[in-house]
Tab-separated table of C-alpha atoms and ligand atoms in Angstrom:
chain	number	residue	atom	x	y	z
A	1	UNK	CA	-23.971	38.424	-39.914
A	2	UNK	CA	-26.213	35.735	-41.515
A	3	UNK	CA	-23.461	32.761	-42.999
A	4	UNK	CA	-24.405	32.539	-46.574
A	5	UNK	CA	-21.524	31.451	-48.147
A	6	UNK	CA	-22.576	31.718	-51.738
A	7	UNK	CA	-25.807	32.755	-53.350
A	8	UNK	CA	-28.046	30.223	-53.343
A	9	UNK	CA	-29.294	30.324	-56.745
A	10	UNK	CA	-26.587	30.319	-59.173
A	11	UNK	CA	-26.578	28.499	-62.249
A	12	UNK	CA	-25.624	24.376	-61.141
A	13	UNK	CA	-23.377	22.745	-63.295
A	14	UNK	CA	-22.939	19.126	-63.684
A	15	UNK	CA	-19.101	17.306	-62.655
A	16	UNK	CA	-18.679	13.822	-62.805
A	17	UNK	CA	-17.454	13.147	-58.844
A	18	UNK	CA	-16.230	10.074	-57.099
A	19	UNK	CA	-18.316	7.900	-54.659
A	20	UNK	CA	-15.746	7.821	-52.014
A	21	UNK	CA	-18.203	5.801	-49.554
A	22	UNK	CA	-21.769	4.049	-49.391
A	23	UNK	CA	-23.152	3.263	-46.064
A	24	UNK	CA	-26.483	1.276	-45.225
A	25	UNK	CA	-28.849	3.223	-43.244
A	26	UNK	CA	-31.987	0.837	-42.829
A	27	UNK	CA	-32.887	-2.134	-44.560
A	28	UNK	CA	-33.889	0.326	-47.422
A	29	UNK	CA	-32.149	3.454	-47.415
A	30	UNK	CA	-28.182	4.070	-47.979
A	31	UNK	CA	-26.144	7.464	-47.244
A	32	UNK	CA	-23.887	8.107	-50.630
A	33	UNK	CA	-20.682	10.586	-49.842
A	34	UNK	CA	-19.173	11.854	-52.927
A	35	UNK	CA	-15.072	13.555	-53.353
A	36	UNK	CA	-15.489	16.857	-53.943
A	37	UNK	CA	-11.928	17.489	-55.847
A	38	UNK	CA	-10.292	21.008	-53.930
A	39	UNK	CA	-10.515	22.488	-57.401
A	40	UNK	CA	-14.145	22.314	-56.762
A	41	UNK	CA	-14.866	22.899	-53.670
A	42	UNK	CA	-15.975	26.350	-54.328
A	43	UNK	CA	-18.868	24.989	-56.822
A	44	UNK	CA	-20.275	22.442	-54.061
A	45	UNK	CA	-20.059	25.121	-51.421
A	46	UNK	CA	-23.899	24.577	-50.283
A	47	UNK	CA	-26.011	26.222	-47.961
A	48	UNK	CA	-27.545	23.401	-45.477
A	49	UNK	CA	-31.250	22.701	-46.665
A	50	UNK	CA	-30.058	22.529	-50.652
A	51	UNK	CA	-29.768	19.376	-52.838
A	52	UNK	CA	-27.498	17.940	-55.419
A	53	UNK	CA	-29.407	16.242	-58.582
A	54	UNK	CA	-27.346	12.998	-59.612
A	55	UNK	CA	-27.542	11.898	-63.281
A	56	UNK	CA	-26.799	8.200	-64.731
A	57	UNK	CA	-27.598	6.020	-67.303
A	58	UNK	CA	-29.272	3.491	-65.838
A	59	UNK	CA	-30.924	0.512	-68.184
A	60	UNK	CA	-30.178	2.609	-71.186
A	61	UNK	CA	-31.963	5.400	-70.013
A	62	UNK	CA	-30.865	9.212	-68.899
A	63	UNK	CA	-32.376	9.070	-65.114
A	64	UNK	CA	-31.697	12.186	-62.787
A	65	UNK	CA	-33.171	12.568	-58.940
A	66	UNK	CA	-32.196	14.856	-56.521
A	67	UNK	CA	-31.581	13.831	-53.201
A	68	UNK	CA	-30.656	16.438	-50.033
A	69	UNK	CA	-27.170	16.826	-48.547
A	70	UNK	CA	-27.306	15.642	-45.390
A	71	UNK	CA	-24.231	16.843	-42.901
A	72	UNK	CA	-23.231	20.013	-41.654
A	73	UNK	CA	-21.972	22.830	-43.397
A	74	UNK	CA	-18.694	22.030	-41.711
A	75	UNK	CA	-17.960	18.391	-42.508
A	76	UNK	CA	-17.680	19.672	-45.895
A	77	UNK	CA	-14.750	22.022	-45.062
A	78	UNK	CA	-13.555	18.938	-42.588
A	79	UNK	CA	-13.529	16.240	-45.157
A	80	UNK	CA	-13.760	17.422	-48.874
A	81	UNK	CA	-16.952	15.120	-49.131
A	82	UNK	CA	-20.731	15.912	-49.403
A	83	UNK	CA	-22.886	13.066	-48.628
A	84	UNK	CA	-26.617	12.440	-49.372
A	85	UNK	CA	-29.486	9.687	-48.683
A	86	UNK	CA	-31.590	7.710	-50.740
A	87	UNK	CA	-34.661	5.838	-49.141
A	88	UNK	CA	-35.662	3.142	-51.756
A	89	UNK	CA	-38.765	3.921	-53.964
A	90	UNK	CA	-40.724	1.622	-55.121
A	91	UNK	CA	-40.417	1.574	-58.928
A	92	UNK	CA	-37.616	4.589	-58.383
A	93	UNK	CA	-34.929	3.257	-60.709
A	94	UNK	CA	-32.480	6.101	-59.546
A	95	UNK	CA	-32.884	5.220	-55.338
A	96	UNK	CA	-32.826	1.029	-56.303
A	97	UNK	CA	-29.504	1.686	-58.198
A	98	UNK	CA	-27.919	3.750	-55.388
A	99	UNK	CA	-29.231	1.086	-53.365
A	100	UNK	CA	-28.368	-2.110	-54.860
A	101	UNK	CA	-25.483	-1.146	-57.432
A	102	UNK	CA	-23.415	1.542	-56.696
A	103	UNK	CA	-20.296	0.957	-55.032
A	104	UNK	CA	-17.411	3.279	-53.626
A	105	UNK	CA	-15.195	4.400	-56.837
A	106	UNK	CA	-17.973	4.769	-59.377
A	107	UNK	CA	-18.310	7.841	-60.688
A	108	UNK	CA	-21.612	9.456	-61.155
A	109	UNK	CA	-22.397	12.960	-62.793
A	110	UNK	CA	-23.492	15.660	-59.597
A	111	UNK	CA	-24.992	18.798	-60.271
A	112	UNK	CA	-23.531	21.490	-58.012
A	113	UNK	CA	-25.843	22.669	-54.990
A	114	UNK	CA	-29.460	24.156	-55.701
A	115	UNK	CA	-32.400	24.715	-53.741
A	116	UNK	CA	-34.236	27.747	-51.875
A	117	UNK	CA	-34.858	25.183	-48.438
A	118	UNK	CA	-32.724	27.598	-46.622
A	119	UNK	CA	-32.497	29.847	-43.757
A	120	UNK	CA	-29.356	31.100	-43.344
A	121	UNK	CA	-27.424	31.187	-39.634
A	122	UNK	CA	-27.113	33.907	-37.619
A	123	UNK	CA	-24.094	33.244	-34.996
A	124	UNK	CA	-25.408	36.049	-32.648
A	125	UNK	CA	-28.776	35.563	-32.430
A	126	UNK	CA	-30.602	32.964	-29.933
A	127	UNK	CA	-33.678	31.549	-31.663
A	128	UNK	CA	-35.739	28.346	-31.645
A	129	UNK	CA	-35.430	26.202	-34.346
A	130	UNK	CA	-38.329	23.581	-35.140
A	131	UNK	CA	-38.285	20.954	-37.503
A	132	UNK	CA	-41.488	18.491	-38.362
A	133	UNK	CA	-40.086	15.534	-40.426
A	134	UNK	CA	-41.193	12.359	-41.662
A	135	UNK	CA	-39.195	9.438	-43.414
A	136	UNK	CA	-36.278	10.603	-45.538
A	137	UNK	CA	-37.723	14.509	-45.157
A	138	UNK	CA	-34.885	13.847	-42.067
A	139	UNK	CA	-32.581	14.428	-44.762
A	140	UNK	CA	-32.238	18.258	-45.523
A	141	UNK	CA	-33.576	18.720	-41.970
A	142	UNK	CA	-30.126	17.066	-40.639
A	143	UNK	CA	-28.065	19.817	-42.273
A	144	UNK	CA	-30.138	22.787	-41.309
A	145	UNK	CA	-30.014	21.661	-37.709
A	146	UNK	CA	-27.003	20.101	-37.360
A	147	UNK	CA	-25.699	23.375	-38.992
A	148	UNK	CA	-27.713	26.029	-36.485
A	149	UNK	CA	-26.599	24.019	-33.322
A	150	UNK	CA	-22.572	24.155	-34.598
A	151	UNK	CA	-22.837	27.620	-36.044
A	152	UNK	CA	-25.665	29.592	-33.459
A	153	UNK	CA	-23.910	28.643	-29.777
A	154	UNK	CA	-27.222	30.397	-27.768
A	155	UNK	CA	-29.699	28.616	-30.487
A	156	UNK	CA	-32.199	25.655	-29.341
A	157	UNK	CA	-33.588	23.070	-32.001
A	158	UNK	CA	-36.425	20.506	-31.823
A	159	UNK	CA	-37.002	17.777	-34.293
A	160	UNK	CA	-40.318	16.355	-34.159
A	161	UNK	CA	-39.422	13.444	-36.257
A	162	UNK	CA	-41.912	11.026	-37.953
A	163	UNK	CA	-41.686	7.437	-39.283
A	164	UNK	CA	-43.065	3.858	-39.152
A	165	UNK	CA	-40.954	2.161	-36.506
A	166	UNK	CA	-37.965	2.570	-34.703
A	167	UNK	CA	-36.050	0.166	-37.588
A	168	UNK	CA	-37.350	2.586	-40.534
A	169	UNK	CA	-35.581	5.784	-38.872
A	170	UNK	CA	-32.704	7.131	-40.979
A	171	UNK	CA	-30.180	8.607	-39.224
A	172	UNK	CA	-31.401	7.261	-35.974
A	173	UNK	CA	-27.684	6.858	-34.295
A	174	UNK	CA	-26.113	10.253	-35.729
A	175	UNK	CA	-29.067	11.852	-34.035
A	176	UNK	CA	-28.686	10.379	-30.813
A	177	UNK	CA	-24.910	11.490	-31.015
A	178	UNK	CA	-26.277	15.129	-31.962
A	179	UNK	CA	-28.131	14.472	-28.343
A	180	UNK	CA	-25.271	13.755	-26.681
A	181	UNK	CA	-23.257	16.208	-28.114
A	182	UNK	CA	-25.926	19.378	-27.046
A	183	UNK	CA	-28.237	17.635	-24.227
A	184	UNK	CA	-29.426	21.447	-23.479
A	185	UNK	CA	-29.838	22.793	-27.024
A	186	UNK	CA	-31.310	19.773	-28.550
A	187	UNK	CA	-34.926	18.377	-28.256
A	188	UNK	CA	-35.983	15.015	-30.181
A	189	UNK	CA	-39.135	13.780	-30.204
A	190	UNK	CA	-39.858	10.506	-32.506
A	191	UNK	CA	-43.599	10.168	-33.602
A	192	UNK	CA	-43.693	6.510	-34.733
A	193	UNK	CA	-47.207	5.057	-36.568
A	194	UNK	CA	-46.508	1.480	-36.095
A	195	UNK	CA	-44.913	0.954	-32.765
A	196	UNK	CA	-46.416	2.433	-29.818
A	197	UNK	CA	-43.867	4.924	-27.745
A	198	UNK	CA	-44.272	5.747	-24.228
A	199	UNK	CA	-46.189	8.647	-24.800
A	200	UNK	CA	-49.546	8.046	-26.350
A	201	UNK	CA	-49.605	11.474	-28.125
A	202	UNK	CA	-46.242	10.116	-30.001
A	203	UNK	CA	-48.315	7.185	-31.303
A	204	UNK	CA	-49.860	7.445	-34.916
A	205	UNK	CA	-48.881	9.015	-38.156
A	206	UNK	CA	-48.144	13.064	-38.044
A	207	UNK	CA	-51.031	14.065	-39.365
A	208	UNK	CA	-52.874	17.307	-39.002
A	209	UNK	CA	-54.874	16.422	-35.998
A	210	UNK	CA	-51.529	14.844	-34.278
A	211	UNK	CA	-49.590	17.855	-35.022
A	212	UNK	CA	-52.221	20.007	-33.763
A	213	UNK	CA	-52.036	18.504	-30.553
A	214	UNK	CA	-48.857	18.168	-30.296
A	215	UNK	CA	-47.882	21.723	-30.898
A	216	UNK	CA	-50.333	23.182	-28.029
A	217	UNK	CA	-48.592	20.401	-25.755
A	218	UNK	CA	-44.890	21.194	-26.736
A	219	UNK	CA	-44.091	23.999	-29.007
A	220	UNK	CA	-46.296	27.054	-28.847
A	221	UNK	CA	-45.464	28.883	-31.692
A	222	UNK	CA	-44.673	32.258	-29.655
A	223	UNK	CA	-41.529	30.210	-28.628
A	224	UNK	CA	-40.547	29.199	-31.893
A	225	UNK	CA	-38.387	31.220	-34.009
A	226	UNK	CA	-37.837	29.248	-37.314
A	227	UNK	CA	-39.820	26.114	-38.730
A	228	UNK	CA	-39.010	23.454	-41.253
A	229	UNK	CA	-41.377	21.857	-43.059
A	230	UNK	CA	-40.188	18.381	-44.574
A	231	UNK	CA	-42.065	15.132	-46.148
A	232	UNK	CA	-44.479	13.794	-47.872
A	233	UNK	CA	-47.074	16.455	-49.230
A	234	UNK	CA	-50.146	16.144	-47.281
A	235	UNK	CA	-47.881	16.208	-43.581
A	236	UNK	CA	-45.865	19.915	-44.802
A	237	UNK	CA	-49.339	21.194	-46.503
A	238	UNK	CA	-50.993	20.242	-43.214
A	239	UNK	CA	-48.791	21.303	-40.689
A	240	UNK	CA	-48.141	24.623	-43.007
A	241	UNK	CA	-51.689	25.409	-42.632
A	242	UNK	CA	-51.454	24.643	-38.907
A	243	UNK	CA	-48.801	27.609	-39.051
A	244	UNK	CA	-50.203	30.014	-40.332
A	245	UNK	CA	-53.843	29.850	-38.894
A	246	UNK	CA	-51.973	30.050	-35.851
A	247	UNK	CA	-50.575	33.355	-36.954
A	248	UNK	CA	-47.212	32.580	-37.405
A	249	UNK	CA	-45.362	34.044	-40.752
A	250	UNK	CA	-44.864	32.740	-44.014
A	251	UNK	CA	-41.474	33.650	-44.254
A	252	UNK	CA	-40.267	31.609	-40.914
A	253	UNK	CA	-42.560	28.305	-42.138
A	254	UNK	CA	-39.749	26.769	-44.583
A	255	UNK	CA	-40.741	23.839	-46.332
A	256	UNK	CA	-39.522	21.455	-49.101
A	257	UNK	CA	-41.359	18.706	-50.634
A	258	UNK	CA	-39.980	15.663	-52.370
A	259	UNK	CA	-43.118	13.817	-53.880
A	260	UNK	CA	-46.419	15.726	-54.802
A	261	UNK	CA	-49.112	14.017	-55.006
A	262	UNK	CA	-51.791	17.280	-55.254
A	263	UNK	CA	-54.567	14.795	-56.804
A	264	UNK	CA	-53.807	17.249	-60.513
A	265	UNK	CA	-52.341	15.379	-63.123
A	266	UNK	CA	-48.842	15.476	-64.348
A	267	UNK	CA	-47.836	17.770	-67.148
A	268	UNK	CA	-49.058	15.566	-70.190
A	269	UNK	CA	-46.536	14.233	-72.932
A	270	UNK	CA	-47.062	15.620	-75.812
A	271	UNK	CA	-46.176	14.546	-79.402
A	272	UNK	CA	-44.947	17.359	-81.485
A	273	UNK	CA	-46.352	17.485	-85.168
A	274	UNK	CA	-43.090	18.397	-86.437
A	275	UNK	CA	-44.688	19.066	-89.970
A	276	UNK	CA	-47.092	21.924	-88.271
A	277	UNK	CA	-45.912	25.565	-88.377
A	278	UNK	CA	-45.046	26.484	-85.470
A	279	UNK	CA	-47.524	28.290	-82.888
A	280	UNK	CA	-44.774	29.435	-80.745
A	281	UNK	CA	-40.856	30.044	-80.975
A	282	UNK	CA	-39.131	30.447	-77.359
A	283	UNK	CA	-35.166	31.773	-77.714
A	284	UNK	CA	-33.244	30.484	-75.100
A	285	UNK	CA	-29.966	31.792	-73.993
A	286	UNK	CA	-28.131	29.253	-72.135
A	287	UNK	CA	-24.130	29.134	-71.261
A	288	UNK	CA	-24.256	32.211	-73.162
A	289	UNK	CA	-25.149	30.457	-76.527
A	290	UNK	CA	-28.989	31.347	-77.747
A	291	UNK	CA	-31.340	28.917	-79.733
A	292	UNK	CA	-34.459	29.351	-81.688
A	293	UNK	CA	-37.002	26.411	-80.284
A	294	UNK	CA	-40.313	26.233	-82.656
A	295	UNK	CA	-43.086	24.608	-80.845
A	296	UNK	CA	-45.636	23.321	-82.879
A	297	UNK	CA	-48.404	22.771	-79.565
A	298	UNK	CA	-48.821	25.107	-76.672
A	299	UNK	CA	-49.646	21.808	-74.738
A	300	UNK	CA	-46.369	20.995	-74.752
A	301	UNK	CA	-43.868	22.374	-71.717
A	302	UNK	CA	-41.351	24.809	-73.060
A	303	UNK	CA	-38.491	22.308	-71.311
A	304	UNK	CA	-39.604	19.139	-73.637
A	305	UNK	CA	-39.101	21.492	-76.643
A	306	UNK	CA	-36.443	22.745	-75.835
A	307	UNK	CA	-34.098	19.806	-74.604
A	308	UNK	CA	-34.611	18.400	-78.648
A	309	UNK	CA	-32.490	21.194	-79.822
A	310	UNK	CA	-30.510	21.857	-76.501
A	311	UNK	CA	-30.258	18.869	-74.549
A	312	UNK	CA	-28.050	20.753	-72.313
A	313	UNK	CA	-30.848	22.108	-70.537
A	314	UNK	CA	-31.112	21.606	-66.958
A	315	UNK	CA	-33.657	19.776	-65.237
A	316	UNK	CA	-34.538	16.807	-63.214
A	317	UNK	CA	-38.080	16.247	-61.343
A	318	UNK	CA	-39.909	17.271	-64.607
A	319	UNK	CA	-42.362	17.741	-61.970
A	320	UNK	CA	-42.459	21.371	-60.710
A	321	UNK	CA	-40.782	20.242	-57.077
A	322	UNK	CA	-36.725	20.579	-57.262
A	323	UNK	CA	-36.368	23.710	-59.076
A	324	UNK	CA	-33.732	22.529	-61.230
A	325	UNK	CA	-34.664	24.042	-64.705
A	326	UNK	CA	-35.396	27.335	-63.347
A	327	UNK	CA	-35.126	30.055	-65.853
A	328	UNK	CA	-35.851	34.036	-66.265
A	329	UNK	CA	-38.493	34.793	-68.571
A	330	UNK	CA	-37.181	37.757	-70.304
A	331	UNK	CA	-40.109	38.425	-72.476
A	332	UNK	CA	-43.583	36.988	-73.587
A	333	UNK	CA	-45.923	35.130	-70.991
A	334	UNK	CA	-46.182	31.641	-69.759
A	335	UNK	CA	-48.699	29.517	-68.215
A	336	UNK	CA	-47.476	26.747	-65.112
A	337	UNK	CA	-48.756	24.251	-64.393
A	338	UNK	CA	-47.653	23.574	-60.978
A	339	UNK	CA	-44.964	25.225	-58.903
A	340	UNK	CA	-44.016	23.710	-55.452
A	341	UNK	CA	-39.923	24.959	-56.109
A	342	UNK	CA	-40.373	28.895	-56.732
A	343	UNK	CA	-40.472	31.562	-53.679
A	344	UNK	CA	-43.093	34.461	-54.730
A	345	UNK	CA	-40.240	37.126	-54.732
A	346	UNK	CA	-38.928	34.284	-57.786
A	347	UNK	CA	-41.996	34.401	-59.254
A	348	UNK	CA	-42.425	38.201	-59.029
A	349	UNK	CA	-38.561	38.782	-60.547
A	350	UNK	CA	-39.405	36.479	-63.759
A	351	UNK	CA	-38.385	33.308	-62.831
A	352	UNK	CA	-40.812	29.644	-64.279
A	353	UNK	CA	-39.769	26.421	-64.274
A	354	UNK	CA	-39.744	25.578	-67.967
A	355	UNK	CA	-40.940	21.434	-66.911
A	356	UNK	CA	-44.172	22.999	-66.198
A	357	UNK	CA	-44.566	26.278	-68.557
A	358	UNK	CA	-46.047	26.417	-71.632
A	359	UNK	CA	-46.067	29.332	-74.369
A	360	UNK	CA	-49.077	32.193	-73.912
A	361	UNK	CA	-47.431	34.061	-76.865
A	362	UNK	CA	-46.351	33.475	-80.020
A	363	UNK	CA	-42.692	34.334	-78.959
A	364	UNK	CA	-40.817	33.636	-75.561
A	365	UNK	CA	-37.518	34.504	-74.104
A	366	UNK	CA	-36.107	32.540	-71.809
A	367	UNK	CA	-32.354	33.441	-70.360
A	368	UNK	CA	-31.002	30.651	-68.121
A	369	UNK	CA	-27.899	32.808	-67.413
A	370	UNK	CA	-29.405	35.596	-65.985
B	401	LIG	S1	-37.228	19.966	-63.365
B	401	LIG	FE1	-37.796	20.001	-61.260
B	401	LIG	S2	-38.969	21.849	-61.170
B	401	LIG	FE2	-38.552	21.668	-63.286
């Protein structure tokens, strides 16, 4: 029986929760473990691969990111904490502040668990589990393996795991122990761009042509069962590509991406005319209270117009990557301009990300609740 402990896409809610410790990882990254109170333990129960979106005021401004749980499925039954990692970003005020400000006992508001990077375990089963990583991509990829090796006893994993130099690696002593702890079930391979390795094929960035090469060496894919996909765009879109020409199946190539950078521009801001008749109304239903929004642009995304009247509204990328604001699109049509967060059987049941929709009809329907 697959362990799926709770659907994975229910509606999140935000809880203020306790930073109970903050631990330096590399000169710029720090691992953040938050209390999870027992009276809600049931709402953070995650499936390994999901994320948690944090929310703060930081400088006077409402600032939310979403950052990967990083630990196995069981340390949260174990300790009543979920922990996640934030590699500093230049210009990111939400990964300088966990960085450089926040200290155990402040409390910061936690959305509960969300996110389709999943693949759930399957305790009888032996399979091979893959993993292609780069930088803080480590972080989701943790859970999901440190989760299959604890949960699937005849399972193998490999982490093919990218990054600058050996000081940049997050993680790097947890996933020795993990080597230790199953020196027959797990393989890790570190691909380093700035520090030459033993192994010259280990030397460079993981880029298509790498990858390439290093999957006829190591891991052809008729011995591979599962794959996870993890960093910056160009390295999953690549190695996804890889995948499939190869002829393996979309639905065992998992990925997640955490900054796009597609070369399209950004959903632009727009400036609503508030004196304009509308063009569009969307009614959204939301914590089972509906609102009428008027949109006065069809430029505009349908999550901008809305959060003036419900500011209640989830969402946090703004950017069509963490799925956050997903809704069901009960009637009328939408345009999107980007989706990297919906599955196509999401798509094909209804569901847009209102941060990147816009109205195609003069009246929408949106139900967040469904
Ligand atoms: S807010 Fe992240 S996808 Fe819409």
């Amino acid at each position: 029986m697959p362990l799926l402990t709770k659907p994975a896409r229910q509606r999140a809610s935000f809880h203020t929760l306790r930073v109970d410790d903050v631990e330096r990882l590399t000169d710029d990254a720090v691992a953040v473990r938050f209390e999870v109170p027992r009276e809600l333990s049931d709402d953070y129960t995650f499936e390994p691969g999901q994320h948690l979106t944090l929310r703060a005021t930081i400088a006077g401004e409402d600032v939310r990111q979403s950052y990967s749980i990083c630990q196995a499925r069981s340390e949260m039954e174990r300790s009543g904490t979920l922990r996640v990692a934030s590699a500093r970003v230049p210009d990111g005020r939400m990964s300088n502040w966990l960085n450089d400000i926040v200290q155990p006992g402040d409390a910061i508001d936690v959305l509960t668990p969300m996110g389709s990077f999943i693949c759930p375990t399957q305790p009888e089963v032996a399979r091979h589990h893959v993993a292609i990583a780069a930088g803080s991509g480590i972080t989701p990829v943790l859970s999901l393996l440190t989760t299959a090796l604890e949960e699937e006893p005849d399972s193998r994993v490999t982490l093919l795991f990218g990054n600058r130099r050996t000081s940049s690696i997050m993680f790097l002593e947890e996933l020795e122990d993990l080597k230790n702890a199953y020196p027959t079930r797990f393989q890790l391979v570190h691909v380093l761009s700035r520090e030459a390795p033993d192994v010259e094929l280990f030397h460079g960035r993981l880029d298509r042509d790498r990858l390439e090469a290093i999957v006829a060496a190591l891991l052809p894919v008729g011995t591979v069962d599962e794959w996870y996909l993890c960093g910056p765009f160009g390295m999953v879109t690549g190695a996804e590509e890889l995948l499939l020409e190869r002829g393996v199946a979309r639905s065992h190539v998992h990925h997640e991406i955490f900054h796009v950078d597609d070369g399209r521009a950004p959903t632009p801001r727009v400036e609503p005319d508030a004196s304009a008749p509308p063009v569009a109304v969307v009614t959204v239903t939301l914590d089972g209270r509906t609102t009428e929004v008027p949109m006065s642009s069809m430029e505009e995304s349908i999550l901008a117009a809305t959060l003036r009247t419900r500011p209640d509204a989830p969402y946090s990328c703004t950017g069509g990557v963490c799925g956050t604001c997903r809704a069901r699109l009960v009637a009328g049509e939408v345009r999107m301009d980007r989706n990297y967060a919906l599955e196509p059987e999401d798509v094909e049941a209804g569901i847009i990300l209102p941060c990147q929709a816009h109205p195609l009809t003069e009246t929408v329907r949106l139900d967040y609740d469904a």
